[in-house]
């Protein structure tokens, strides 16, 4: 390529631009998520986009795919080893410790909306940068809290109009439950080790429970008769799981027990859950996933502290809304477009636009000095409800024209009245101008 030839830049592989229509859907989802979280007593937090890499290595777990293969990790100019956040929970738990939140009333309930970075193989519903809305409730080990967190996830989906979803639920016990169970599980897979998918072969030793939810066709046949942990929980762990289920039933939240659901992060204990489309069987479709992580805070250097949370993939939620025809119509960017004609008209138009904006009405000029016809065509295409035609000659007589873009009806109004007239048309505008 010759140096004079400009290079065409593209988004890095696995990333994408959120264009105005996508943005409108994301905001719509976030509006509902934030409101439901607020109603459930969650405050909001935003940790930095990068953290010490060690936080995730210890928090998420050295043997996990996220830490082993997917982290965007770099040394900064001062030699610190940092990572772009590959998930939200470890950061929020770090903040809980750093700011002494153990001294607050427990549980501490925090919600967030964050970009997440993972070096994954890009495919439908799987990006290298995605966005999660998540919540964490830290400091309490109580089945009612587990149910409340699951309820919140379900409620977000429900208020968005998504009814074609289901909750998958499991308990994966705690370290002690697994001490007895994992050897049984390894024993089950051992004779078949060489026939498992290569990735799963290496999981056999470092993360054997992940073999249970492997989606690889080579591994799947051997999952059928594998022992499941729910058959081997200690009585207190089984009782906890039963209590979670009773709470969900009392709340009228439907769930499906899925004994092979284990989740991919090391820190989970007891309750794990996912929300998936009702018909789903694949892996790129989970819209929301979470669970209890009673060991995590200790792993990152704090005192033993229980917690539970979930992360919801906004892109996957947006996809579901589109699929089901539930995406909101993109709002048009402007309510009023002001067309100008002749010398000096743009100054008056700029003033009208400013006055309209102060009344909470979105207004813009057509710009560019084109013909009136071209400007009105632009107005039609813009989705605006009205055009104001400000012609130099009319202006000297103190008049402009208002054109209703739905009916093409036009009327002349006094320049001093145009803002008031248009404000009257947008009666539902909840906007009240600031008093000074
Ligand atoms: P998956 O099984 O799909 O890989 P995960 O177990 O890695 O998901 P979590 O780490 O629990 O997912 O993240 C919570 C949610 O974030 C997921 O349920 C999903 O909706 C979304 N998500 C995770 N990874 C991606 C990705 N690479 N691209 C888009 N969304 C994602
Ligand atoms: Mg994943």
mmCIF file of C-alpha atoms in Angstrom, residues 104-325:
data_model
loop_
_atom_site.group_PDB
_atom_site.id
_atom_site.type_symbol
_atom_site.label_atom_id
_atom_site.label_comp_id
_atom_site.label_asym_id
_atom_site.label_seq_id
_atom_site.Cartn_x
_atom_site.Cartn_y
_atom_site.Cartn_z
ATOM 1 C CA UNK A 104 -22.466 -1.035 56.435
ATOM 2 C CA UNK A 105 -25.781 -2.808 56.933
ATOM 3 C CA UNK A 106 -25.617 -6.211 55.215
ATOM 4 C CA UNK A 107 -26.272 -7.266 52.576
ATOM 5 C CA UNK A 108 -24.662 -4.508 50.555
ATOM 6 C CA UNK A 109 -26.586 -4.444 47.286
ATOM 7 C CA UNK A 110 -24.849 -3.012 44.255
ATOM 8 C CA UNK A 111 -25.824 -2.905 40.590
ATOM 9 C CA UNK A 112 -23.702 -1.986 37.586
ATOM 10 C CA UNK A 113 -23.688 -1.544 33.852
ATOM 11 C CA UNK A 114 -20.271 -2.209 32.362
ATOM 12 C CA UNK A 115 -18.398 -3.169 29.211
ATOM 13 C CA UNK A 116 -16.786 -6.593 29.584
ATOM 14 C CA UNK A 117 -13.750 -7.746 27.606
ATOM 15 C CA UNK A 118 -12.977 -11.340 26.684
ATOM 16 C CA UNK A 119 -10.777 -12.684 23.930
ATOM 17 C CA UNK A 120 -13.385 -15.143 22.647
ATOM 18 C CA UNK A 121 -13.992 -16.711 19.267
ATOM 19 C CA UNK A 122 -16.457 -14.216 17.782
ATOM 20 C CA UNK A 123 -19.790 -15.640 16.624
ATOM 21 C CA UNK A 124 -23.465 -14.804 16.882
ATOM 22 C CA UNK A 125 -24.148 -13.484 20.377
ATOM 23 C CA UNK A 126 -20.493 -13.747 21.353
ATOM 24 C CA UNK A 127 -18.303 -10.669 21.196
ATOM 25 C CA UNK A 128 -14.903 -9.615 22.460
ATOM 26 C CA UNK A 129 -16.485 -6.599 24.069
ATOM 27 C CA UNK A 130 -19.993 -6.989 25.414
ATOM 28 C CA UNK A 131 -22.055 -5.171 28.003
ATOM 29 C CA UNK A 132 -23.431 -6.555 31.219
ATOM 30 C CA UNK A 133 -25.996 -5.243 33.592
ATOM 31 C CA UNK A 134 -25.215 -7.018 36.835
ATOM 32 C CA UNK A 135 -26.071 -7.011 40.506
ATOM 33 C CA UNK A 136 -24.243 -8.238 43.605
ATOM 34 C CA UNK A 137 -25.708 -8.697 47.085
ATOM 35 C CA UNK A 138 -22.824 -9.159 49.493
ATOM 36 C CA UNK A 139 -22.576 -10.101 53.155
ATOM 37 C CA UNK A 140 -25.491 -12.454 53.753
ATOM 38 C CA UNK A 141 -25.998 -16.189 53.286
ATOM 39 C CA UNK A 142 -29.765 -16.507 53.194
ATOM 40 C CA UNK A 143 -31.930 -18.471 50.773
ATOM 41 C CA UNK A 144 -34.447 -15.605 50.695
ATOM 42 C CA UNK A 145 -31.740 -13.382 49.234
ATOM 43 C CA UNK A 146 -30.936 -15.954 46.537
ATOM 44 C CA UNK A 147 -34.605 -15.960 45.608
ATOM 45 C CA UNK A 148 -34.738 -12.178 45.603
ATOM 46 C CA UNK A 149 -31.794 -11.914 43.210
ATOM 47 C CA UNK A 150 -33.284 -14.512 40.851
ATOM 48 C CA UNK A 151 -36.618 -12.725 41.108
ATOM 49 C CA UNK A 152 -34.959 -9.457 40.086
ATOM 50 C CA UNK A 153 -33.484 -11.049 36.964
ATOM 51 C CA UNK A 154 -36.835 -12.574 36.080
ATOM 52 C CA UNK A 155 -38.645 -9.297 36.695
ATOM 53 C CA UNK A 156 -36.330 -7.375 34.363
ATOM 54 C CA UNK A 157 -37.082 -9.830 31.571
ATOM 55 C CA UNK A 158 -40.778 -9.779 32.390
ATOM 56 C CA UNK A 159 -41.141 -5.988 32.432
ATOM 57 C CA UNK A 160 -39.381 -5.905 29.060
ATOM 58 C CA UNK A 161 -42.180 -8.135 27.801
ATOM 59 C CA UNK A 162 -40.060 -11.270 27.402
ATOM 60 C CA UNK A 163 -42.280 -14.161 28.370
ATOM 61 C CA UNK A 164 -40.693 -16.886 26.298
ATOM 62 C CA UNK A 165 -37.867 -17.501 28.760
ATOM 63 C CA UNK A 166 -37.149 -20.022 31.474
ATOM 64 C CA UNK A 167 -34.991 -20.185 34.579
ATOM 65 C CA UNK A 168 -32.536 -23.055 34.951
ATOM 66 C CA UNK A 169 -31.567 -23.731 38.542
ATOM 67 C CA UNK A 170 -29.038 -25.904 40.316
ATOM 68 C CA UNK A 171 -26.980 -26.154 43.470
ATOM 69 C CA UNK A 172 -23.307 -26.978 43.111
ATOM 70 C CA UNK A 173 -22.748 -27.209 46.858
ATOM 71 C CA UNK A 174 -19.657 -25.856 48.538
ATOM 72 C CA UNK A 175 -16.028 -26.955 48.837
ATOM 73 C CA UNK A 176 -16.911 -29.655 51.317
ATOM 74 C CA UNK A 177 -19.731 -31.082 49.231
ATOM 75 C CA UNK A 178 -17.401 -31.202 46.282
ATOM 76 C CA UNK A 179 -14.640 -32.965 48.210
ATOM 77 C CA UNK A 180 -16.842 -36.031 48.333
ATOM 78 C CA UNK A 181 -18.469 -35.623 44.932
ATOM 79 C CA UNK A 182 -15.674 -34.646 42.537
ATOM 80 C CA UNK A 183 -13.712 -37.933 42.844
ATOM 81 C CA UNK A 184 -16.903 -39.782 41.843
ATOM 82 C CA UNK A 185 -17.321 -37.514 38.870
ATOM 83 C CA UNK A 186 -13.713 -37.947 37.744
ATOM 84 C CA UNK A 187 -14.018 -41.678 38.113
ATOM 85 C CA UNK A 188 -17.078 -41.606 35.845
ATOM 86 C CA UNK A 189 -15.259 -39.791 33.029
ATOM 87 C CA UNK A 190 -11.847 -41.419 33.439
ATOM 88 C CA UNK A 191 -12.446 -44.508 31.257
ATOM 89 C CA UNK A 192 -13.656 -42.219 28.427
ATOM 90 C CA UNK A 193 -11.000 -39.552 28.793
ATOM 91 C CA UNK A 194 -9.429 -40.043 25.379
ATOM 92 C CA UNK A 195 -12.753 -39.733 23.593
ATOM 93 C CA UNK A 196 -13.706 -36.415 25.184
ATOM 94 C CA UNK A 197 -13.160 -33.130 23.362
ATOM 95 C CA UNK A 198 -9.505 -32.033 23.835
ATOM 96 C CA UNK A 199 -10.531 -28.980 25.876
ATOM 97 C CA UNK A 200 -12.605 -31.189 28.114
ATOM 98 C CA UNK A 201 -9.749 -33.653 28.560
ATOM 99 C CA UNK A 202 -7.711 -30.889 30.133
ATOM 100 C CA UNK A 203 -10.685 -29.863 32.271
ATOM 101 C CA UNK A 204 -10.934 -33.354 33.728
ATOM 102 C CA UNK A 205 -8.220 -32.554 36.238
ATOM 103 C CA UNK A 206 -8.469 -28.775 36.765
ATOM 104 C CA UNK A 207 -12.239 -28.158 36.469
ATOM 105 C CA UNK A 208 -13.967 -31.548 36.290
ATOM 106 C CA UNK A 209 -17.448 -30.147 36.989
ATOM 107 C CA UNK A 210 -17.329 -28.224 33.732
ATOM 108 C CA UNK A 211 -17.447 -31.539 31.866
ATOM 109 C CA UNK A 212 -21.096 -31.702 32.887
ATOM 110 C CA UNK A 213 -22.160 -28.703 30.833
ATOM 111 C CA UNK A 214 -19.768 -29.122 27.915
ATOM 112 C CA UNK A 215 -21.633 -28.467 24.675
ATOM 113 C CA UNK A 216 -19.121 -30.448 22.622
ATOM 114 C CA UNK A 217 -20.624 -33.394 20.766
ATOM 115 C CA UNK A 218 -17.613 -35.552 21.631
ATOM 116 C CA UNK A 219 -18.182 -35.088 25.364
ATOM 117 C CA UNK A 220 -21.950 -35.073 25.463
ATOM 118 C CA UNK A 221 -22.542 -38.844 25.193
ATOM 119 C CA UNK A 222 -20.662 -39.400 28.441
ATOM 120 C CA UNK A 223 -22.659 -36.846 30.396
ATOM 121 C CA UNK A 224 -25.816 -38.918 30.451
ATOM 122 C CA UNK A 225 -25.058 -41.227 33.358
ATOM 123 C CA UNK A 226 -22.642 -38.955 35.195
ATOM 124 C CA UNK A 227 -23.306 -38.576 38.917
ATOM 125 C CA UNK A 228 -24.826 -35.166 39.751
ATOM 126 C CA UNK A 229 -23.878 -33.186 42.823
ATOM 127 C CA UNK A 230 -27.453 -32.614 43.961
ATOM 128 C CA UNK A 231 -27.553 -36.334 44.814
ATOM 129 C CA UNK A 232 -24.499 -35.911 47.026
ATOM 130 C CA UNK A 233 -25.026 -32.671 48.941
ATOM 131 C CA UNK A 234 -24.542 -32.681 52.712
ATOM 132 C CA UNK A 235 -27.869 -32.312 54.537
ATOM 133 C CA UNK A 236 -27.332 -28.603 55.317
ATOM 134 C CA UNK A 237 -26.490 -27.811 51.679
ATOM 135 C CA UNK A 238 -29.494 -29.792 50.462
ATOM 136 C CA UNK A 239 -31.705 -27.947 52.961
ATOM 137 C CA UNK A 240 -30.386 -24.610 51.682
ATOM 138 C CA UNK A 241 -31.210 -25.568 48.102
ATOM 139 C CA UNK A 242 -34.692 -26.685 49.177
ATOM 140 C CA UNK A 243 -35.210 -23.349 50.914
ATOM 141 C CA UNK A 244 -34.261 -21.444 47.734
ATOM 142 C CA UNK A 245 -36.768 -23.495 45.761
ATOM 143 C CA UNK A 246 -39.527 -22.944 48.352
ATOM 144 C CA UNK A 247 -38.944 -19.188 48.208
ATOM 145 C CA UNK A 248 -39.123 -19.203 44.420
ATOM 146 C CA UNK A 249 -42.335 -21.188 44.537
ATOM 147 C CA UNK A 250 -43.805 -18.778 47.073
ATOM 148 C CA UNK A 251 -42.904 -15.909 44.740
ATOM 149 C CA UNK A 252 -44.543 -17.721 41.851
ATOM 150 C CA UNK A 253 -41.331 -17.787 39.836
ATOM 151 C CA UNK A 254 -41.125 -20.740 37.460
ATOM 152 C CA UNK A 255 -37.849 -22.636 37.340
ATOM 153 C CA UNK A 256 -36.504 -25.841 35.931
ATOM 154 C CA UNK A 257 -33.937 -27.850 37.845
ATOM 155 C CA UNK A 258 -30.901 -28.573 35.700
ATOM 156 C CA UNK A 259 -28.474 -30.792 37.661
ATOM 157 C CA UNK A 260 -25.783 -30.380 34.995
ATOM 158 C CA UNK A 261 -25.705 -26.586 35.224
ATOM 159 C CA UNK A 262 -22.323 -25.670 36.709
ATOM 160 C CA UNK A 263 -21.222 -22.286 35.254
ATOM 161 C CA UNK A 264 -17.722 -21.437 34.121
ATOM 162 C CA UNK A 265 -16.221 -19.466 36.987
ATOM 163 C CA UNK A 266 -14.455 -21.039 39.949
ATOM 164 C CA UNK A 267 -16.032 -18.904 42.590
ATOM 165 C CA UNK A 268 -19.577 -20.240 42.513
ATOM 166 C CA UNK A 269 -21.038 -22.168 45.470
ATOM 167 C CA UNK A 270 -24.544 -23.487 46.156
ATOM 168 C CA UNK A 271 -27.140 -21.704 44.032
ATOM 169 C CA UNK A 272 -26.424 -21.240 40.309
ATOM 170 C CA UNK A 273 -28.952 -20.167 37.693
ATOM 171 C CA UNK A 274 -29.392 -19.028 34.138
ATOM 172 C CA UNK A 275 -32.221 -17.436 32.207
ATOM 173 C CA UNK A 276 -32.509 -18.799 28.671
ATOM 174 C CA UNK A 277 -35.077 -18.731 25.859
ATOM 175 C CA UNK A 278 -37.683 -21.413 26.555
ATOM 176 C CA UNK A 279 -36.784 -23.373 23.413
ATOM 177 C CA UNK A 280 -33.050 -23.037 23.839
ATOM 178 C CA UNK A 281 -30.551 -25.815 23.895
ATOM 179 C CA UNK A 282 -27.387 -24.120 22.635
ATOM 180 C CA UNK A 283 -24.836 -22.063 24.515
ATOM 181 C CA UNK A 284 -24.907 -18.645 22.811
ATOM 182 C CA UNK A 285 -28.359 -17.888 24.109
ATOM 183 C CA UNK A 286 -28.090 -17.476 27.861
ATOM 184 C CA UNK A 287 -29.264 -13.934 28.499
ATOM 185 C CA UNK A 288 -28.598 -13.829 32.218
ATOM 186 C CA UNK A 289 -26.474 -15.983 34.488
ATOM 187 C CA UNK A 290 -25.368 -15.926 38.075
ATOM 188 C CA UNK A 291 -25.033 -17.608 41.390
ATOM 189 C CA UNK A 292 -23.733 -17.582 44.910
ATOM 190 C CA UNK A 293 -20.023 -17.028 45.528
ATOM 191 C CA UNK A 294 -19.405 -17.527 49.229
ATOM 192 C CA UNK A 295 -15.667 -18.150 48.757
ATOM 193 C CA UNK A 296 -14.764 -15.281 46.444
ATOM 194 C CA UNK A 297 -14.068 -12.467 48.888
ATOM 195 C CA UNK A 298 -11.755 -14.663 50.905
ATOM 196 C CA UNK A 299 -9.947 -15.618 47.704
ATOM 197 C CA UNK A 300 -9.179 -11.977 46.981
ATOM 198 C CA UNK A 301 -7.825 -11.329 50.456
ATOM 199 C CA UNK A 302 -10.865 -10.466 52.570
ATOM 200 C CA UNK A 303 -12.534 -12.193 55.500
ATOM 201 C CA UNK A 304 -14.988 -15.001 54.692
ATOM 202 C CA UNK A 305 -17.982 -13.139 53.234
ATOM 203 C CA UNK A 306 -20.900 -14.617 51.323
ATOM 204 C CA UNK A 307 -22.458 -13.060 48.248
ATOM 205 C CA UNK A 308 -24.734 -13.685 45.302
ATOM 206 C CA UNK A 309 -25.273 -11.929 41.983
ATOM 207 C CA UNK A 310 -25.900 -12.187 38.271
ATOM 208 C CA UNK A 311 -24.761 -10.709 34.998
ATOM 209 C CA UNK A 312 -27.152 -10.023 32.142
ATOM 210 C CA UNK A 313 -25.833 -9.733 28.583
ATOM 211 C CA UNK A 314 -27.372 -6.597 27.098
ATOM 212 C CA UNK A 315 -26.554 -7.582 23.495
ATOM 213 C CA UNK A 316 -28.237 -10.958 23.950
ATOM 214 C CA UNK A 317 -31.228 -9.332 25.630
ATOM 215 C CA UNK A 318 -31.458 -6.878 22.714
ATOM 216 C CA UNK A 319 -31.389 -9.812 20.306
ATOM 217 C CA UNK A 320 -34.288 -11.474 22.141
ATOM 218 C CA UNK A 321 -36.314 -8.260 22.075
ATOM 219 C CA UNK A 322 -35.743 -7.903 18.332
ATOM 220 C CA UNK A 323 -36.610 -11.550 17.699
ATOM 221 C CA UNK A 324 -39.873 -11.189 19.539
ATOM 222 C CA UNK A 325 -40.793 -7.845 18.037
#
